[in-house]
mmCIF file of N, CA, C and O in Angstrom:
data_model
loop_
_atom_site.group_PDB
_atom_site.id
_atom_site.type_symbol
_atom_site.label_atom_id
_atom_site.label_comp_id
_atom_site.label_asym_id
_atom_site.label_seq_id
_atom_site.Cartn_x
_atom_site.Cartn_y
_atom_site.Cartn_z
ATOM 1 N N UNK B 29 -16.399 -10.513 6.864
ATOM 2 C CA UNK B 29 -17.695 -10.153 7.398
ATOM 3 C C UNK B 29 -16.776 -8.802 7.440
ATOM 4 O O UNK B 29 -17.754 -7.742 6.919
ATOM 5 N N UNK B 30 -15.505 -8.426 7.447
ATOM 6 C CA UNK B 30 -15.273 -6.792 7.015
ATOM 7 C C UNK B 30 -15.508 -6.384 6.126
ATOM 8 O O UNK B 30 -15.174 -5.258 5.870
ATOM 9 N N UNK B 31 -15.628 -6.486 5.220
ATOM 10 C CA UNK B 31 -16.020 -6.551 3.917
ATOM 11 C C UNK B 31 -17.453 -5.948 3.493
ATOM 12 O O UNK B 31 -18.382 -5.314 2.748
ATOM 13 N N UNK B 32 -18.078 -6.767 4.251
ATOM 14 C CA UNK B 32 -19.365 -6.818 4.929
ATOM 15 C C UNK B 32 -20.452 -5.402 5.636
ATOM 16 O O UNK B 32 -21.095 -5.811 6.048
ATOM 17 N N UNK B 33 -20.304 -4.062 4.745
ATOM 18 C CA UNK B 33 -20.950 -3.239 5.510
ATOM 19 C C UNK B 33 -22.549 -3.337 5.681
ATOM 20 O O UNK B 33 -22.776 -2.986 7.078
ATOM 21 N N UNK B 34 -22.769 -3.994 5.059
ATOM 22 C CA UNK B 34 -24.026 -4.369 4.919
ATOM 23 C C UNK B 34 -24.807 -5.074 5.917
ATOM 24 O O UNK B 34 -26.098 -4.688 6.898
ATOM 25 N N UNK B 35 -23.857 -5.628 6.342
ATOM 26 C CA UNK B 35 -24.634 -6.299 7.314
ATOM 27 C C UNK B 35 -24.404 -5.484 9.083
ATOM 28 O O UNK B 35 -25.300 -5.679 9.904
ATOM 29 N N UNK B 36 -23.368 -4.739 8.859
ATOM 30 C CA UNK B 36 -23.711 -4.193 10.521
ATOM 31 C C UNK B 36 -24.213 -3.060 10.304
ATOM 32 O O UNK B 36 -24.857 -2.447 10.851
ATOM 33 N N UNK B 37 -24.259 -2.663 8.760
ATOM 34 C CA UNK B 37 -25.498 -1.219 8.594
ATOM 35 C C UNK B 37 -27.077 -1.459 9.198
ATOM 36 O O UNK B 37 -27.944 -0.667 9.756
ATOM 37 N N UNK B 38 -27.252 -2.827 8.833
ATOM 38 C CA UNK B 38 -29.048 -3.776 9.063
ATOM 39 C C UNK B 38 -29.060 -4.177 10.648
ATOM 40 O O UNK B 38 -29.984 -4.397 10.889
ATOM 41 N N UNK B 39 -27.442 -3.576 11.136
ATOM 42 C CA UNK B 39 -27.820 -4.333 12.656
ATOM 43 C C UNK B 39 -28.186 -6.345 12.891
ATOM 44 O O UNK B 39 -27.953 -7.177 13.437
ATOM 45 N N UNK B 40 -27.405 -6.486 11.556
ATOM 46 C CA UNK B 40 -27.393 -7.765 11.553
ATOM 47 C C UNK B 40 -26.235 -8.871 12.149
ATOM 48 O O UNK B 40 -26.359 -10.370 13.375
ATOM 49 N N UNK B 41 -24.739 -8.121 12.834
ATOM 50 C CA UNK B 41 -24.135 -8.029 13.354
ATOM 51 C C UNK B 41 -23.332 -6.934 13.925
ATOM 52 O O UNK B 41 -23.595 -5.931 13.169
ATOM 53 N N UNK B 42 -22.026 -6.681 14.636
ATOM 54 C CA UNK B 42 -21.559 -5.709 15.548
ATOM 55 C C UNK B 42 -21.574 -5.927 17.213
ATOM 56 O O UNK B 42 -21.802 -6.870 17.682
ATOM 57 N N UNK B 43 -21.194 -5.080 17.258
ATOM 58 C CA UNK B 43 -21.305 -4.605 18.765
ATOM 59 C C UNK B 43 -22.953 -4.406 19.767
ATOM 60 O O UNK B 43 -23.623 -3.922 19.029
ATOM 61 N N UNK B 44 -22.653 -5.178 20.635
ATOM 62 C CA UNK B 44 -23.162 -5.411 21.476
ATOM 63 C C UNK B 44 -25.143 -6.957 20.337
ATOM 64 O O UNK B 44 -24.491 -7.301 19.672
ATOM 65 N N UNK B 45 -26.413 -7.006 20.817
ATOM 66 C CA UNK B 45 -27.237 -7.397 20.614
ATOM 67 C C UNK B 45 -27.094 -7.641 19.073
ATOM 68 O O UNK B 45 -27.620 -5.527 18.660
ATOM 69 N N UNK B 46 -27.560 -8.075 18.173
ATOM 70 C CA UNK B 46 -27.425 -8.446 16.610
ATOM 71 C C UNK B 46 -28.500 -9.416 16.682
ATOM 72 O O UNK B 46 -28.893 -10.082 16.972
ATOM 73 N N UNK B 47 -29.130 -9.689 14.875
ATOM 74 C CA UNK B 47 -29.511 -9.987 14.928
ATOM 75 C C UNK B 47 -29.351 -11.727 14.445
ATOM 76 O O UNK B 47 -29.700 -12.324 15.187
ATOM 77 N N UNK B 48 -27.935 -11.660 14.590
ATOM 78 C CA UNK B 48 -27.140 -13.004 14.340
ATOM 79 C C UNK B 48 -27.170 -13.732 15.858
ATOM 80 O O UNK B 48 -27.427 -15.249 16.005
ATOM 81 N N UNK B 49 -27.528 -12.685 16.780
ATOM 82 C CA UNK B 49 -27.063 -13.200 18.598
ATOM 83 C C UNK B 49 -28.568 -13.955 18.784
ATOM 84 O O UNK B 49 -29.048 -15.034 19.541
ATOM 85 N N UNK B 50 -29.692 -13.612 18.001
ATOM 86 C CA UNK B 50 -30.765 -13.823 18.237
ATOM 87 C C UNK B 50 -31.334 -15.450 17.207
ATOM 88 O O UNK B 50 -31.595 -16.271 17.792
ATOM 89 N N UNK B 51 -30.687 -15.240 15.449
ATOM 90 C CA UNK B 51 -31.265 -15.944 15.181
ATOM 91 C C UNK B 51 -30.350 -16.083 13.706
ATOM 92 O O UNK B 51 -30.170 -15.061 12.897
ATOM 93 N N UNK B 52 -29.921 -17.158 12.771
ATOM 94 C CA UNK B 52 -29.278 -17.218 11.961
ATOM 95 C C UNK B 52 -29.665 -18.225 10.697
ATOM 96 O O UNK B 52 -29.432 -18.564 9.615
ATOM 97 N N UNK B 53 -31.482 -18.197 11.071
ATOM 98 C CA UNK B 53 -32.272 -19.561 10.687
ATOM 99 C C UNK B 53 -31.817 -20.980 11.097
ATOM 100 O O UNK B 53 -31.573 -21.138 12.025
ATOM 101 N N UNK B 54 -32.956 -21.072 10.279
ATOM 102 C CA UNK B 54 -32.974 -22.873 10.178
ATOM 103 C C UNK B 54 -32.982 -23.354 8.943
ATOM 104 O O UNK B 54 -33.395 -22.922 8.237
ATOM 105 N N UNK B 55 -32.755 -24.759 9.050
ATOM 106 C CA UNK B 55 -32.406 -25.519 7.430
ATOM 107 C C UNK B 55 -33.693 -26.164 6.891
ATOM 108 O O UNK B 55 -33.840 -26.658 6.025
ATOM 109 N N UNK B 56 -34.716 -26.248 7.985
ATOM 110 C CA UNK B 56 -35.584 -26.385 7.280
ATOM 111 C C UNK B 56 -36.508 -25.015 6.622
ATOM 112 O O UNK B 56 -37.846 -24.978 5.785
ATOM 113 N N UNK B 57 -36.106 -23.296 6.592
ATOM 114 C CA UNK B 57 -37.276 -22.704 6.012
ATOM 115 C C UNK B 57 -35.948 -22.255 4.155
ATOM 116 O O UNK B 57 -35.116 -22.553 4.205
ATOM 117 N N UNK B 58 -36.923 -21.825 3.629
ATOM 118 C CA UNK B 58 -36.410 -22.095 2.578
ATOM 119 C C UNK B 58 -36.512 -20.779 1.387
ATOM 120 O O UNK B 58 -38.096 -20.134 1.996
ATOM 121 N N UNK B 59 -35.279 -20.410 1.509
ATOM 122 C CA UNK B 59 -36.229 -18.533 1.117
ATOM 123 C C UNK B 59 -35.090 -19.294 -0.316
ATOM 124 O O UNK B 59 -34.316 -19.031 -1.426
ATOM 125 N N UNK B 60 -36.901 -18.292 -1.573
ATOM 126 C CA UNK B 60 -36.974 -18.208 -2.548
ATOM 127 C C UNK B 60 -36.312 -17.058 -3.306
ATOM 128 O O UNK B 60 -36.036 -15.986 -2.426
ATOM 129 N N UNK B 61 -35.248 -17.129 -4.307
ATOM 130 C CA UNK B 61 -33.786 -16.176 -4.913
ATOM 131 C C UNK B 61 -34.872 -16.499 -6.079
ATOM 132 O O UNK B 61 -34.500 -16.834 -6.974
ATOM 133 N N UNK B 62 -35.826 -15.143 -6.277
ATOM 134 C CA UNK B 62 -36.821 -14.602 -7.807
ATOM 135 C C UNK B 62 -35.377 -13.654 -8.174
ATOM 136 O O UNK B 62 -35.947 -12.225 -8.382
ATOM 137 N N UNK B 63 -34.582 -14.369 -9.363
ATOM 138 C CA UNK B 63 -33.595 -13.100 -9.811
ATOM 139 C C UNK B 63 -33.326 -14.248 -11.486
ATOM 140 O O UNK B 63 -33.967 -15.017 -11.895
ATOM 141 N N UNK B 64 -32.356 -13.643 -12.018
ATOM 142 C CA UNK B 64 -32.081 -14.458 -13.045
ATOM 143 C C UNK B 64 -30.871 -15.758 -12.463
ATOM 144 O O UNK B 64 -30.687 -16.375 -13.800
ATOM 145 N N UNK B 65 -31.188 -16.811 -11.537
ATOM 146 C CA UNK B 65 -30.868 -18.167 -11.443
ATOM 147 C C UNK B 65 -29.506 -17.798 -10.561
ATOM 148 O O UNK B 65 -29.408 -16.641 -10.295
ATOM 149 N N UNK B 66 -29.178 -18.931 -9.959
ATOM 150 C CA UNK B 66 -28.052 -18.945 -8.967
ATOM 151 C C UNK B 66 -26.937 -19.842 -9.527
ATOM 152 O O UNK B 66 -27.329 -21.200 -10.340
ATOM 153 N N UNK B 67 -25.828 -19.794 -9.300
ATOM 154 C CA UNK B 67 -24.376 -20.483 -9.704
ATOM 155 C C UNK B 67 -25.108 -22.187 -8.792
ATOM 156 O O UNK B 67 -24.600 -21.617 -7.353
ATOM 157 N N UNK B 68 -25.385 -22.980 -9.227
ATOM 158 C CA UNK B 68 -25.602 -24.074 -8.467
ATOM 159 C C UNK B 68 -24.942 -24.958 -7.761
ATOM 160 O O UNK B 68 -24.717 -25.868 -6.834
ATOM 161 N N UNK B 69 -23.503 -24.490 -8.414
ATOM 162 C CA UNK B 69 -22.303 -25.341 -7.506
ATOM 163 C C UNK B 69 -21.653 -23.777 -6.386
ATOM 164 O O UNK B 69 -20.540 -24.591 -5.744
ATOM 165 N N UNK B 70 -21.990 -23.374 -6.287
ATOM 166 C CA UNK B 70 -21.307 -22.582 -5.419
ATOM 167 C C UNK B 70 -21.070 -22.494 -4.458
ATOM 168 O O UNK B 70 -21.970 -23.416 -3.870
ATOM 169 N N UNK B 71 -20.004 -22.584 -3.341
ATOM 170 C CA UNK B 71 -19.517 -23.444 -2.259
ATOM 171 C C UNK B 71 -20.221 -23.219 -1.537
ATOM 172 O O UNK B 71 -20.187 -23.609 -0.259
ATOM 173 N N UNK B 72 -20.022 -21.564 -1.357
ATOM 174 C CA UNK B 72 -21.330 -21.145 0.030
ATOM 175 C C UNK B 72 -22.728 -21.022 0.168
ATOM 176 O O UNK B 72 -23.196 -20.178 0.612
ATOM 177 N N UNK B 73 -23.123 -21.490 -0.795
ATOM 178 C CA UNK B 73 -24.878 -21.825 -0.909
ATOM 179 C C UNK B 73 -25.460 -23.686 -1.351
ATOM 180 O O UNK B 73 -24.838 -24.336 -1.119
ATOM 181 N N UNK B 74 -26.091 -23.488 -0.077
ATOM 182 C CA UNK B 74 -27.143 -24.446 0.273
ATOM 183 C C UNK B 74 -28.161 -24.629 -0.176
ATOM 184 O O UNK B 74 -29.242 -23.631 0.029
ATOM 185 N N UNK B 75 -28.452 -25.717 -1.456
ATOM 186 C CA UNK B 75 -29.878 -25.206 -2.396
ATOM 187 C C UNK B 75 -30.142 -26.690 -1.694
ATOM 188 O O UNK B 75 -30.241 -27.720 -1.298
ATOM 189 N N UNK B 76 -32.007 -26.194 -1.289
ATOM 190 C CA UNK B 76 -32.608 -27.427 -0.672
ATOM 191 C C UNK B 76 -33.274 -28.083 -1.857
ATOM 192 O O UNK B 76 -34.079 -29.005 -1.969
ATOM 193 N N UNK B 77 -33.718 -27.658 -3.208
ATOM 194 C CA UNK B 77 -34.138 -28.199 -3.725
ATOM 195 C C UNK B 77 -33.625 -27.474 -5.656
ATOM 196 O O UNK B 77 -33.113 -26.583 -5.441
ATOM 197 N N UNK B 78 -33.641 -27.830 -6.276
ATOM 198 C CA UNK B 78 -33.210 -27.640 -7.188
ATOM 199 C C UNK B 78 -34.700 -26.438 -8.284
ATOM 200 O O UNK B 78 -35.429 -26.734 -7.294
ATOM 201 N N UNK B 79 -34.610 -25.212 -8.823
ATOM 202 C CA UNK B 79 -35.105 -24.646 -9.075
ATOM 203 C C UNK B 79 -36.042 -24.475 -10.222
ATOM 204 O O UNK B 79 -35.268 -25.388 -10.597
ATOM 205 N N UNK B 80 -36.239 -23.345 -10.709
ATOM 206 C CA UNK B 80 -37.592 -24.145 -12.012
ATOM 207 C C UNK B 80 -37.217 -22.304 -12.809
ATOM 208 O O UNK B 80 -36.275 -21.145 -12.361
ATOM 209 N N UNK B 81 -36.680 -22.922 -13.988
ATOM 210 C CA UNK B 81 -36.244 -21.421 -14.995
ATOM 211 C C UNK B 81 -37.996 -21.058 -15.383
ATOM 212 O O UNK B 81 -38.263 -21.744 -16.144
ATOM 213 N N UNK B 82 -38.460 -20.060 -15.319
ATOM 214 C CA UNK B 82 -39.588 -19.621 -15.148
ATOM 215 C C UNK B 82 -39.540 -19.444 -16.682
ATOM 216 O O UNK B 82 -41.654 -19.884 -16.628
ATOM 217 N N UNK B 83 -39.538 -18.960 -17.294
ATOM 218 C CA UNK B 83 -40.334 -18.455 -19.036
ATOM 219 C C UNK B 83 -39.657 -19.835 -19.407
ATOM 220 O O UNK B 83 -40.872 -20.072 -20.230
ATOM 221 N N UNK B 84 -39.209 -21.044 -19.316
ATOM 222 C CA UNK B 84 -39.615 -22.416 -19.999
ATOM 223 C C UNK B 84 -40.214 -23.118 -19.039
ATOM 224 O O UNK B 84 -40.531 -24.214 -19.572
ATOM 225 N N UNK B 85 -40.298 -23.731 -18.086
ATOM 226 C CA UNK B 85 -40.409 -24.184 -17.001
ATOM 227 C C UNK B 85 -39.514 -25.436 -17.119
ATOM 228 O O UNK B 85 -39.886 -26.658 -16.890
ATOM 229 N N UNK B 86 -38.219 -25.041 -17.447
ATOM 230 C CA UNK B 86 -37.301 -26.103 -17.202
ATOM 231 C C UNK B 86 -36.525 -26.117 -15.462
ATOM 232 O O UNK B 86 -36.406 -25.246 -15.493
ATOM 233 N N UNK B 87 -36.791 -27.569 -14.912
ATOM 234 C CA UNK B 87 -35.834 -27.639 -14.006
ATOM 235 C C UNK B 87 -34.739 -26.997 -14.019
ATOM 236 O O UNK B 87 -33.355 -27.205 -14.636
ATOM 237 N N UNK B 88 -33.699 -26.407 -13.147
ATOM 238 C CA UNK B 88 -32.768 -26.338 -12.332
ATOM 239 C C UNK B 88 -32.217 -24.988 -11.636
ATOM 240 O O UNK B 88 -32.041 -24.873 -10.747
ATOM 241 N N UNK B 89 -33.154 -23.769 -12.244
ATOM 242 C CA UNK B 89 -32.685 -22.802 -11.571
ATOM 243 C C UNK B 89 -31.145 -22.214 -11.401
ATOM 244 O O UNK B 89 -30.548 -20.966 -11.249
ATOM 245 N N UNK B 90 -30.296 -22.471 -12.415
ATOM 246 C CA UNK B 90 -28.792 -21.725 -12.923
ATOM 247 C C UNK B 90 -29.074 -20.684 -13.460
ATOM 248 O O UNK B 90 -30.277 -20.351 -14.242
ATOM 249 N N UNK B 91 -27.917 -19.764 -13.727
ATOM 250 C CA UNK B 91 -28.036 -18.895 -14.259
ATOM 251 C C UNK B 91 -28.158 -18.427 -15.685
ATOM 252 O O UNK B 91 -28.209 -19.315 -16.901
ATOM 253 N N UNK B 92 -29.185 -17.610 -16.257
ATOM 254 C CA UNK B 92 -29.550 -17.209 -17.579
ATOM 255 C C UNK B 92 -29.077 -16.182 -17.994
ATOM 256 O O UNK B 92 -29.048 -15.017 -17.448
ATOM 257 N N UNK B 93 -28.316 -16.417 -19.247
ATOM 258 C CA UNK B 93 -27.251 -15.061 -19.621
ATOM 259 C C UNK B 93 -27.855 -14.556 -20.725
ATOM 260 O O UNK B 93 -28.492 -15.672 -21.549
ATOM 261 N N UNK B 94 -28.333 -13.511 -20.960
ATOM 262 C CA UNK B 94 -29.139 -12.733 -22.454
ATOM 263 C C UNK B 94 -28.417 -11.522 -22.116
ATOM 264 O O UNK B 94 -28.152 -11.081 -21.029
ATOM 265 N N UNK B 95 -28.747 -10.915 -23.354
ATOM 266 C CA UNK B 95 -28.397 -9.046 -23.558
ATOM 267 C C UNK B 95 -29.029 -8.286 -22.842
ATOM 268 O O UNK B 95 -29.771 -8.418 -22.102
ATOM 269 N N UNK B 96 -27.886 -7.571 -21.687
ATOM 270 C CA UNK B 96 -28.359 -6.619 -21.221
ATOM 271 C C UNK B 96 -28.250 -7.314 -19.595
ATOM 272 O O UNK B 96 -29.109 -6.022 -18.613
ATOM 273 N N UNK B 97 -28.213 -8.427 -19.013
ATOM 274 C CA UNK B 97 -28.517 -9.028 -17.756
ATOM 275 C C UNK B 97 -27.240 -9.457 -17.195
ATOM 276 O O UNK B 97 -25.905 -10.225 -17.970
ATOM 277 N N UNK B 98 -27.076 -9.266 -15.372
ATOM 278 C CA UNK B 98 -26.203 -9.549 -15.241
ATOM 279 C C UNK B 98 -26.195 -10.983 -14.600
ATOM 280 O O UNK B 98 -26.488 -11.503 -13.439
ATOM 281 N N UNK B 99 -25.847 -12.147 -15.165
ATOM 282 C CA UNK B 99 -26.229 -13.500 -15.570
ATOM 283 C C UNK B 99 -25.471 -14.188 -13.186
ATOM 284 O O UNK B 99 -26.346 -15.073 -13.121
ATOM 285 N N UNK B 100 -24.837 -13.276 -13.036
ATOM 286 C CA UNK B 100 -24.342 -13.569 -11.870
ATOM 287 C C UNK B 100 -25.037 -12.983 -10.234
ATOM 288 O O UNK B 100 -24.601 -12.950 -9.110
ATOM 289 N N UNK B 101 -26.339 -12.013 -10.616
ATOM 290 C CA UNK B 101 -26.612 -11.353 -10.009
ATOM 291 C C UNK B 101 -27.524 -11.975 -8.589
ATOM 292 O O UNK B 101 -27.771 -11.569 -8.083
ATOM 293 N N UNK B 102 -28.136 -13.095 -8.991
ATOM 294 C CA UNK B 102 -29.213 -14.231 -8.381
ATOM 295 C C UNK B 102 -28.127 -14.715 -7.223
ATOM 296 O O UNK B 102 -28.458 -14.754 -6.170
ATOM 297 N N UNK B 103 -27.095 -15.071 -8.088
ATOM 298 C CA UNK B 103 -26.036 -15.820 -6.654
ATOM 299 C C UNK B 103 -25.649 -14.756 -6.215
ATOM 300 O O UNK B 103 -25.887 -15.058 -4.927
ATOM 301 N N UNK B 104 -25.485 -13.213 -6.185
ATOM 302 C CA UNK B 104 -24.967 -12.568 -5.450
ATOM 303 C C UNK B 104 -26.287 -12.487 -4.144
ATOM 304 O O UNK B 104 -25.661 -11.871 -3.180
ATOM 305 N N UNK B 105 -27.545 -11.887 -4.710
ATOM 306 C CA UNK B 105 -28.967 -11.855 -4.121
ATOM 307 C C UNK B 105 -29.015 -12.777 -2.810
ATOM 308 O O UNK B 105 -28.684 -12.749 -1.806
ATOM 309 N N UNK B 106 -28.652 -14.372 -3.443
ATOM 310 C CA UNK B 106 -29.033 -15.423 -2.732
ATOM 311 C C UNK B 106 -27.366 -15.505 -1.146
ATOM 312 O O UNK B 106 -27.742 -15.731 -0.402
ATOM 313 N N UNK B 107 -26.293 -14.982 -1.767
ATOM 314 C CA UNK B 107 -25.261 -14.546 -1.155
ATOM 315 C C UNK B 107 -25.769 -13.945 -0.110
ATOM 316 O O UNK B 107 -25.246 -14.655 1.389
ATOM 317 N N UNK B 108 -26.154 -13.311 0.219
ATOM 318 C CA UNK B 108 -27.355 -11.933 0.467
ATOM 319 C C UNK B 108 -27.685 -12.352 1.890
ATOM 320 O O UNK B 108 -27.284 -12.241 3.240
ATOM 321 N N UNK B 109 -28.747 -12.986 1.226
ATOM 322 C CA UNK B 109 -30.083 -14.124 2.001
ATOM 323 C C UNK B 109 -29.582 -14.950 3.169
ATOM 324 O O UNK B 109 -29.711 -15.274 3.871
ATOM 325 N N UNK B 110 -28.635 -15.675 1.805
ATOM 326 C CA UNK B 110 -28.339 -17.381 2.796
ATOM 327 C C UNK B 110 -27.016 -17.770 2.267
ATOM 328 O O UNK B 110 -26.331 -18.908 2.632
ATOM 329 N N UNK B 111 -26.061 -16.827 2.225
ATOM 330 C CA UNK B 111 -24.873 -17.491 2.567
ATOM 331 C C UNK B 111 -23.826 -18.041 3.501
ATOM 332 O O UNK B 111 -23.987 -17.725 4.589
ATOM 333 N N UNK B 112 -23.476 -19.541 3.462
ATOM 334 C CA UNK B 112 -22.856 -20.028 4.584
ATOM 335 C C UNK B 112 -21.986 -19.493 5.601
ATOM 336 O O UNK B 112 -21.090 -18.346 5.107
ATOM 337 N N UNK B 113 -22.323 -19.636 6.580
ATOM 338 C CA UNK B 113 -20.973 -19.014 8.064
ATOM 339 C C UNK B 113 -20.282 -19.488 7.944
ATOM 340 O O UNK B 113 -20.026 -20.623 7.820
ATOM 341 N N UNK B 114 -18.775 -18.513 8.584
ATOM 342 C CA UNK B 114 -17.794 -19.507 8.759
ATOM 343 C C UNK B 114 -16.804 -20.702 7.964
ATOM 344 O O UNK B 114 -16.043 -21.115 8.253
ATOM 345 N N UNK B 115 -17.218 -20.217 6.691
ATOM 346 C CA UNK B 115 -16.209 -21.281 5.783
ATOM 347 C C UNK B 115 -15.258 -20.402 4.797
ATOM 348 O O UNK B 115 -14.434 -20.931 4.146
ATOM 349 N N UNK B 116 -14.647 -19.278 5.397
ATOM 350 C CA UNK B 116 -13.976 -19.013 4.893
ATOM 351 C C UNK B 116 -13.767 -18.596 2.968
ATOM 352 O O UNK B 116 -12.995 -18.417 2.180
ATOM 353 N N UNK B 117 -15.376 -18.788 2.861
ATOM 354 C CA UNK B 117 -15.212 -18.513 1.669
ATOM 355 C C UNK B 117 -16.592 -17.403 1.226
ATOM 356 O O UNK B 117 -18.251 -17.711 2.359
ATOM 357 N N UNK B 118 -16.602 -17.266 0.025
ATOM 358 C CA UNK B 118 -18.017 -15.684 -0.149
ATOM 359 C C UNK B 118 -18.337 -14.626 0.844
ATOM 360 O O UNK B 118 -17.223 -14.437 1.025
ATOM 361 N N UNK B 119 -19.197 -14.962 1.264
ATOM 362 C CA UNK B 119 -20.284 -13.694 2.041
ATOM 363 C C UNK B 119 -20.822 -14.258 3.213
ATOM 364 O O UNK B 119 -21.030 -16.140 2.764
ATOM 365 N N UNK B 120 -20.890 -13.979 4.227
ATOM 366 C CA UNK B 120 -22.078 -14.784 5.458
ATOM 367 C C UNK B 120 -22.792 -14.180 5.138
ATOM 368 O O UNK B 120 -23.394 -12.776 5.112
ATOM 369 N N UNK B 121 -24.450 -14.379 4.946
ATOM 370 C CA UNK B 121 -25.590 -14.365 4.637
ATOM 371 C C UNK B 121 -26.507 -13.375 6.221
ATOM 372 O O UNK B 121 -25.757 -14.426 7.195
ATOM 373 N N UNK B 122 -26.955 -13.520 5.910
ATOM 374 C CA UNK B 122 -28.017 -13.168 6.978
ATOM 375 C C UNK B 122 -28.811 -13.673 7.433
ATOM 376 O O UNK B 122 -28.963 -14.375 8.905
ATOM 377 N N UNK B 123 -29.179 -15.102 6.533
ATOM 378 C CA UNK B 123 -29.540 -16.285 7.231
ATOM 379 C C UNK B 123 -29.207 -17.582 7.044
ATOM 380 O O UNK B 123 -29.824 -18.550 6.120
ATOM 381 N N UNK B 124 -28.047 -17.792 7.008
ATOM 382 C CA UNK B 124 -26.820 -18.638 6.328
ATOM 383 C C UNK B 124 -27.028 -19.696 6.349
ATOM 384 O O UNK B 124 -26.477 -20.703 6.367
ATOM 385 N N UNK B 125 -27.965 -19.888 7.784
ATOM 386 C CA UNK B 125 -27.936 -21.923 8.466
ATOM 387 C C UNK B 125 -29.584 -21.886 7.078
ATOM 388 O O UNK B 125 -30.028 -23.109 7.371
ATOM 389 N N UNK B 126 -30.306 -20.906 6.417
ATOM 390 C CA UNK B 126 -31.431 -21.771 5.894
ATOM 391 C C UNK B 126 -31.091 -22.287 4.400
ATOM 392 O O UNK B 126 -30.369 -21.528 3.901
ATOM 393 N N UNK B 127 -32.103 -22.396 3.460
ATOM 394 C CA UNK B 127 -31.604 -22.881 2.855
ATOM 395 C C UNK B 127 -32.168 -22.412 1.235
ATOM 396 O O UNK B 127 -33.237 -21.357 1.101
ATOM 397 N N UNK B 128 -31.992 -22.290 -0.370
ATOM 398 C CA UNK B 128 -32.243 -21.311 -1.072
ATOM 399 C C UNK B 128 -33.725 -21.982 -2.026
ATOM 400 O O UNK B 128 -32.436 -23.278 -2.885
ATOM 401 N N UNK B 129 -33.714 -21.712 -2.743
ATOM 402 C CA UNK B 129 -34.707 -22.105 -3.735
ATOM 403 C C UNK B 129 -34.822 -21.265 -5.224
ATOM 404 O O UNK B 129 -35.151 -20.376 -5.225
ATOM 405 N N UNK B 130 -33.770 -21.502 -6.171
ATOM 406 C CA UNK B 130 -33.354 -20.316 -7.143
ATOM 407 C C UNK B 130 -34.549 -20.024 -8.053
ATOM 408 O O UNK B 130 -35.035 -21.224 -8.631
ATOM 409 N N UNK B 131 -35.695 -19.553 -8.439
ATOM 410 C CA UNK B 131 -35.896 -19.138 -9.900
ATOM 411 C C UNK B 131 -35.905 -17.792 -10.966
ATOM 412 O O UNK B 131 -35.736 -17.043 -10.379
ATOM 413 N N UNK B 132 -35.086 -18.932 -11.851
ATOM 414 C CA UNK B 132 -35.036 -17.565 -12.384
ATOM 415 C C UNK B 132 -35.696 -17.347 -13.759
ATOM 416 O O UNK B 132 -36.694 -18.224 -13.962
ATOM 417 N N UNK B 133 -35.727 -16.006 -14.468
ATOM 418 C CA UNK B 133 -36.538 -15.235 -15.404
ATOM 419 C C UNK B 133 -35.502 -14.369 -15.957
ATOM 420 O O UNK B 133 -34.600 -14.681 -15.193
ATOM 421 N N UNK B 134 -36.107 -14.219 -17.122
ATOM 422 C CA UNK B 134 -35.521 -12.854 -17.982
ATOM 423 C C UNK B 134 -36.504 -12.110 -18.343
ATOM 424 O O UNK B 134 -35.889 -10.982 -18.814
ATOM 425 N N UNK B 135 -37.231 -12.285 -18.058
ATOM 426 C CA UNK B 135 -38.818 -11.152 -18.145
ATOM 427 C C UNK B 135 -38.660 -10.082 -17.053
ATOM 428 O O UNK B 135 -39.271 -10.837 -15.680
#
């Protein structure tokens, strides 16, 4: 958490009342990550269901790699949104108790 300046900046945590004091999300809320896909084996992320590759409508939502694309970007975005709390891995997400559904696309 000490390296996550963004969470302090937006008031997610820190001194006094913060967003995390009010809610960390709930596991029946699904956050859609519309990006280049997510690492489906990442220990810091909880997936509510398989995602979809939107370009060919194939199931899974795993990262798409093609020239000029950072295939890890979707995983990073998912971590900021819903990375699991207090597990000593990765980052703590803003709504770490929520689930994510990755939707991968390349266009």
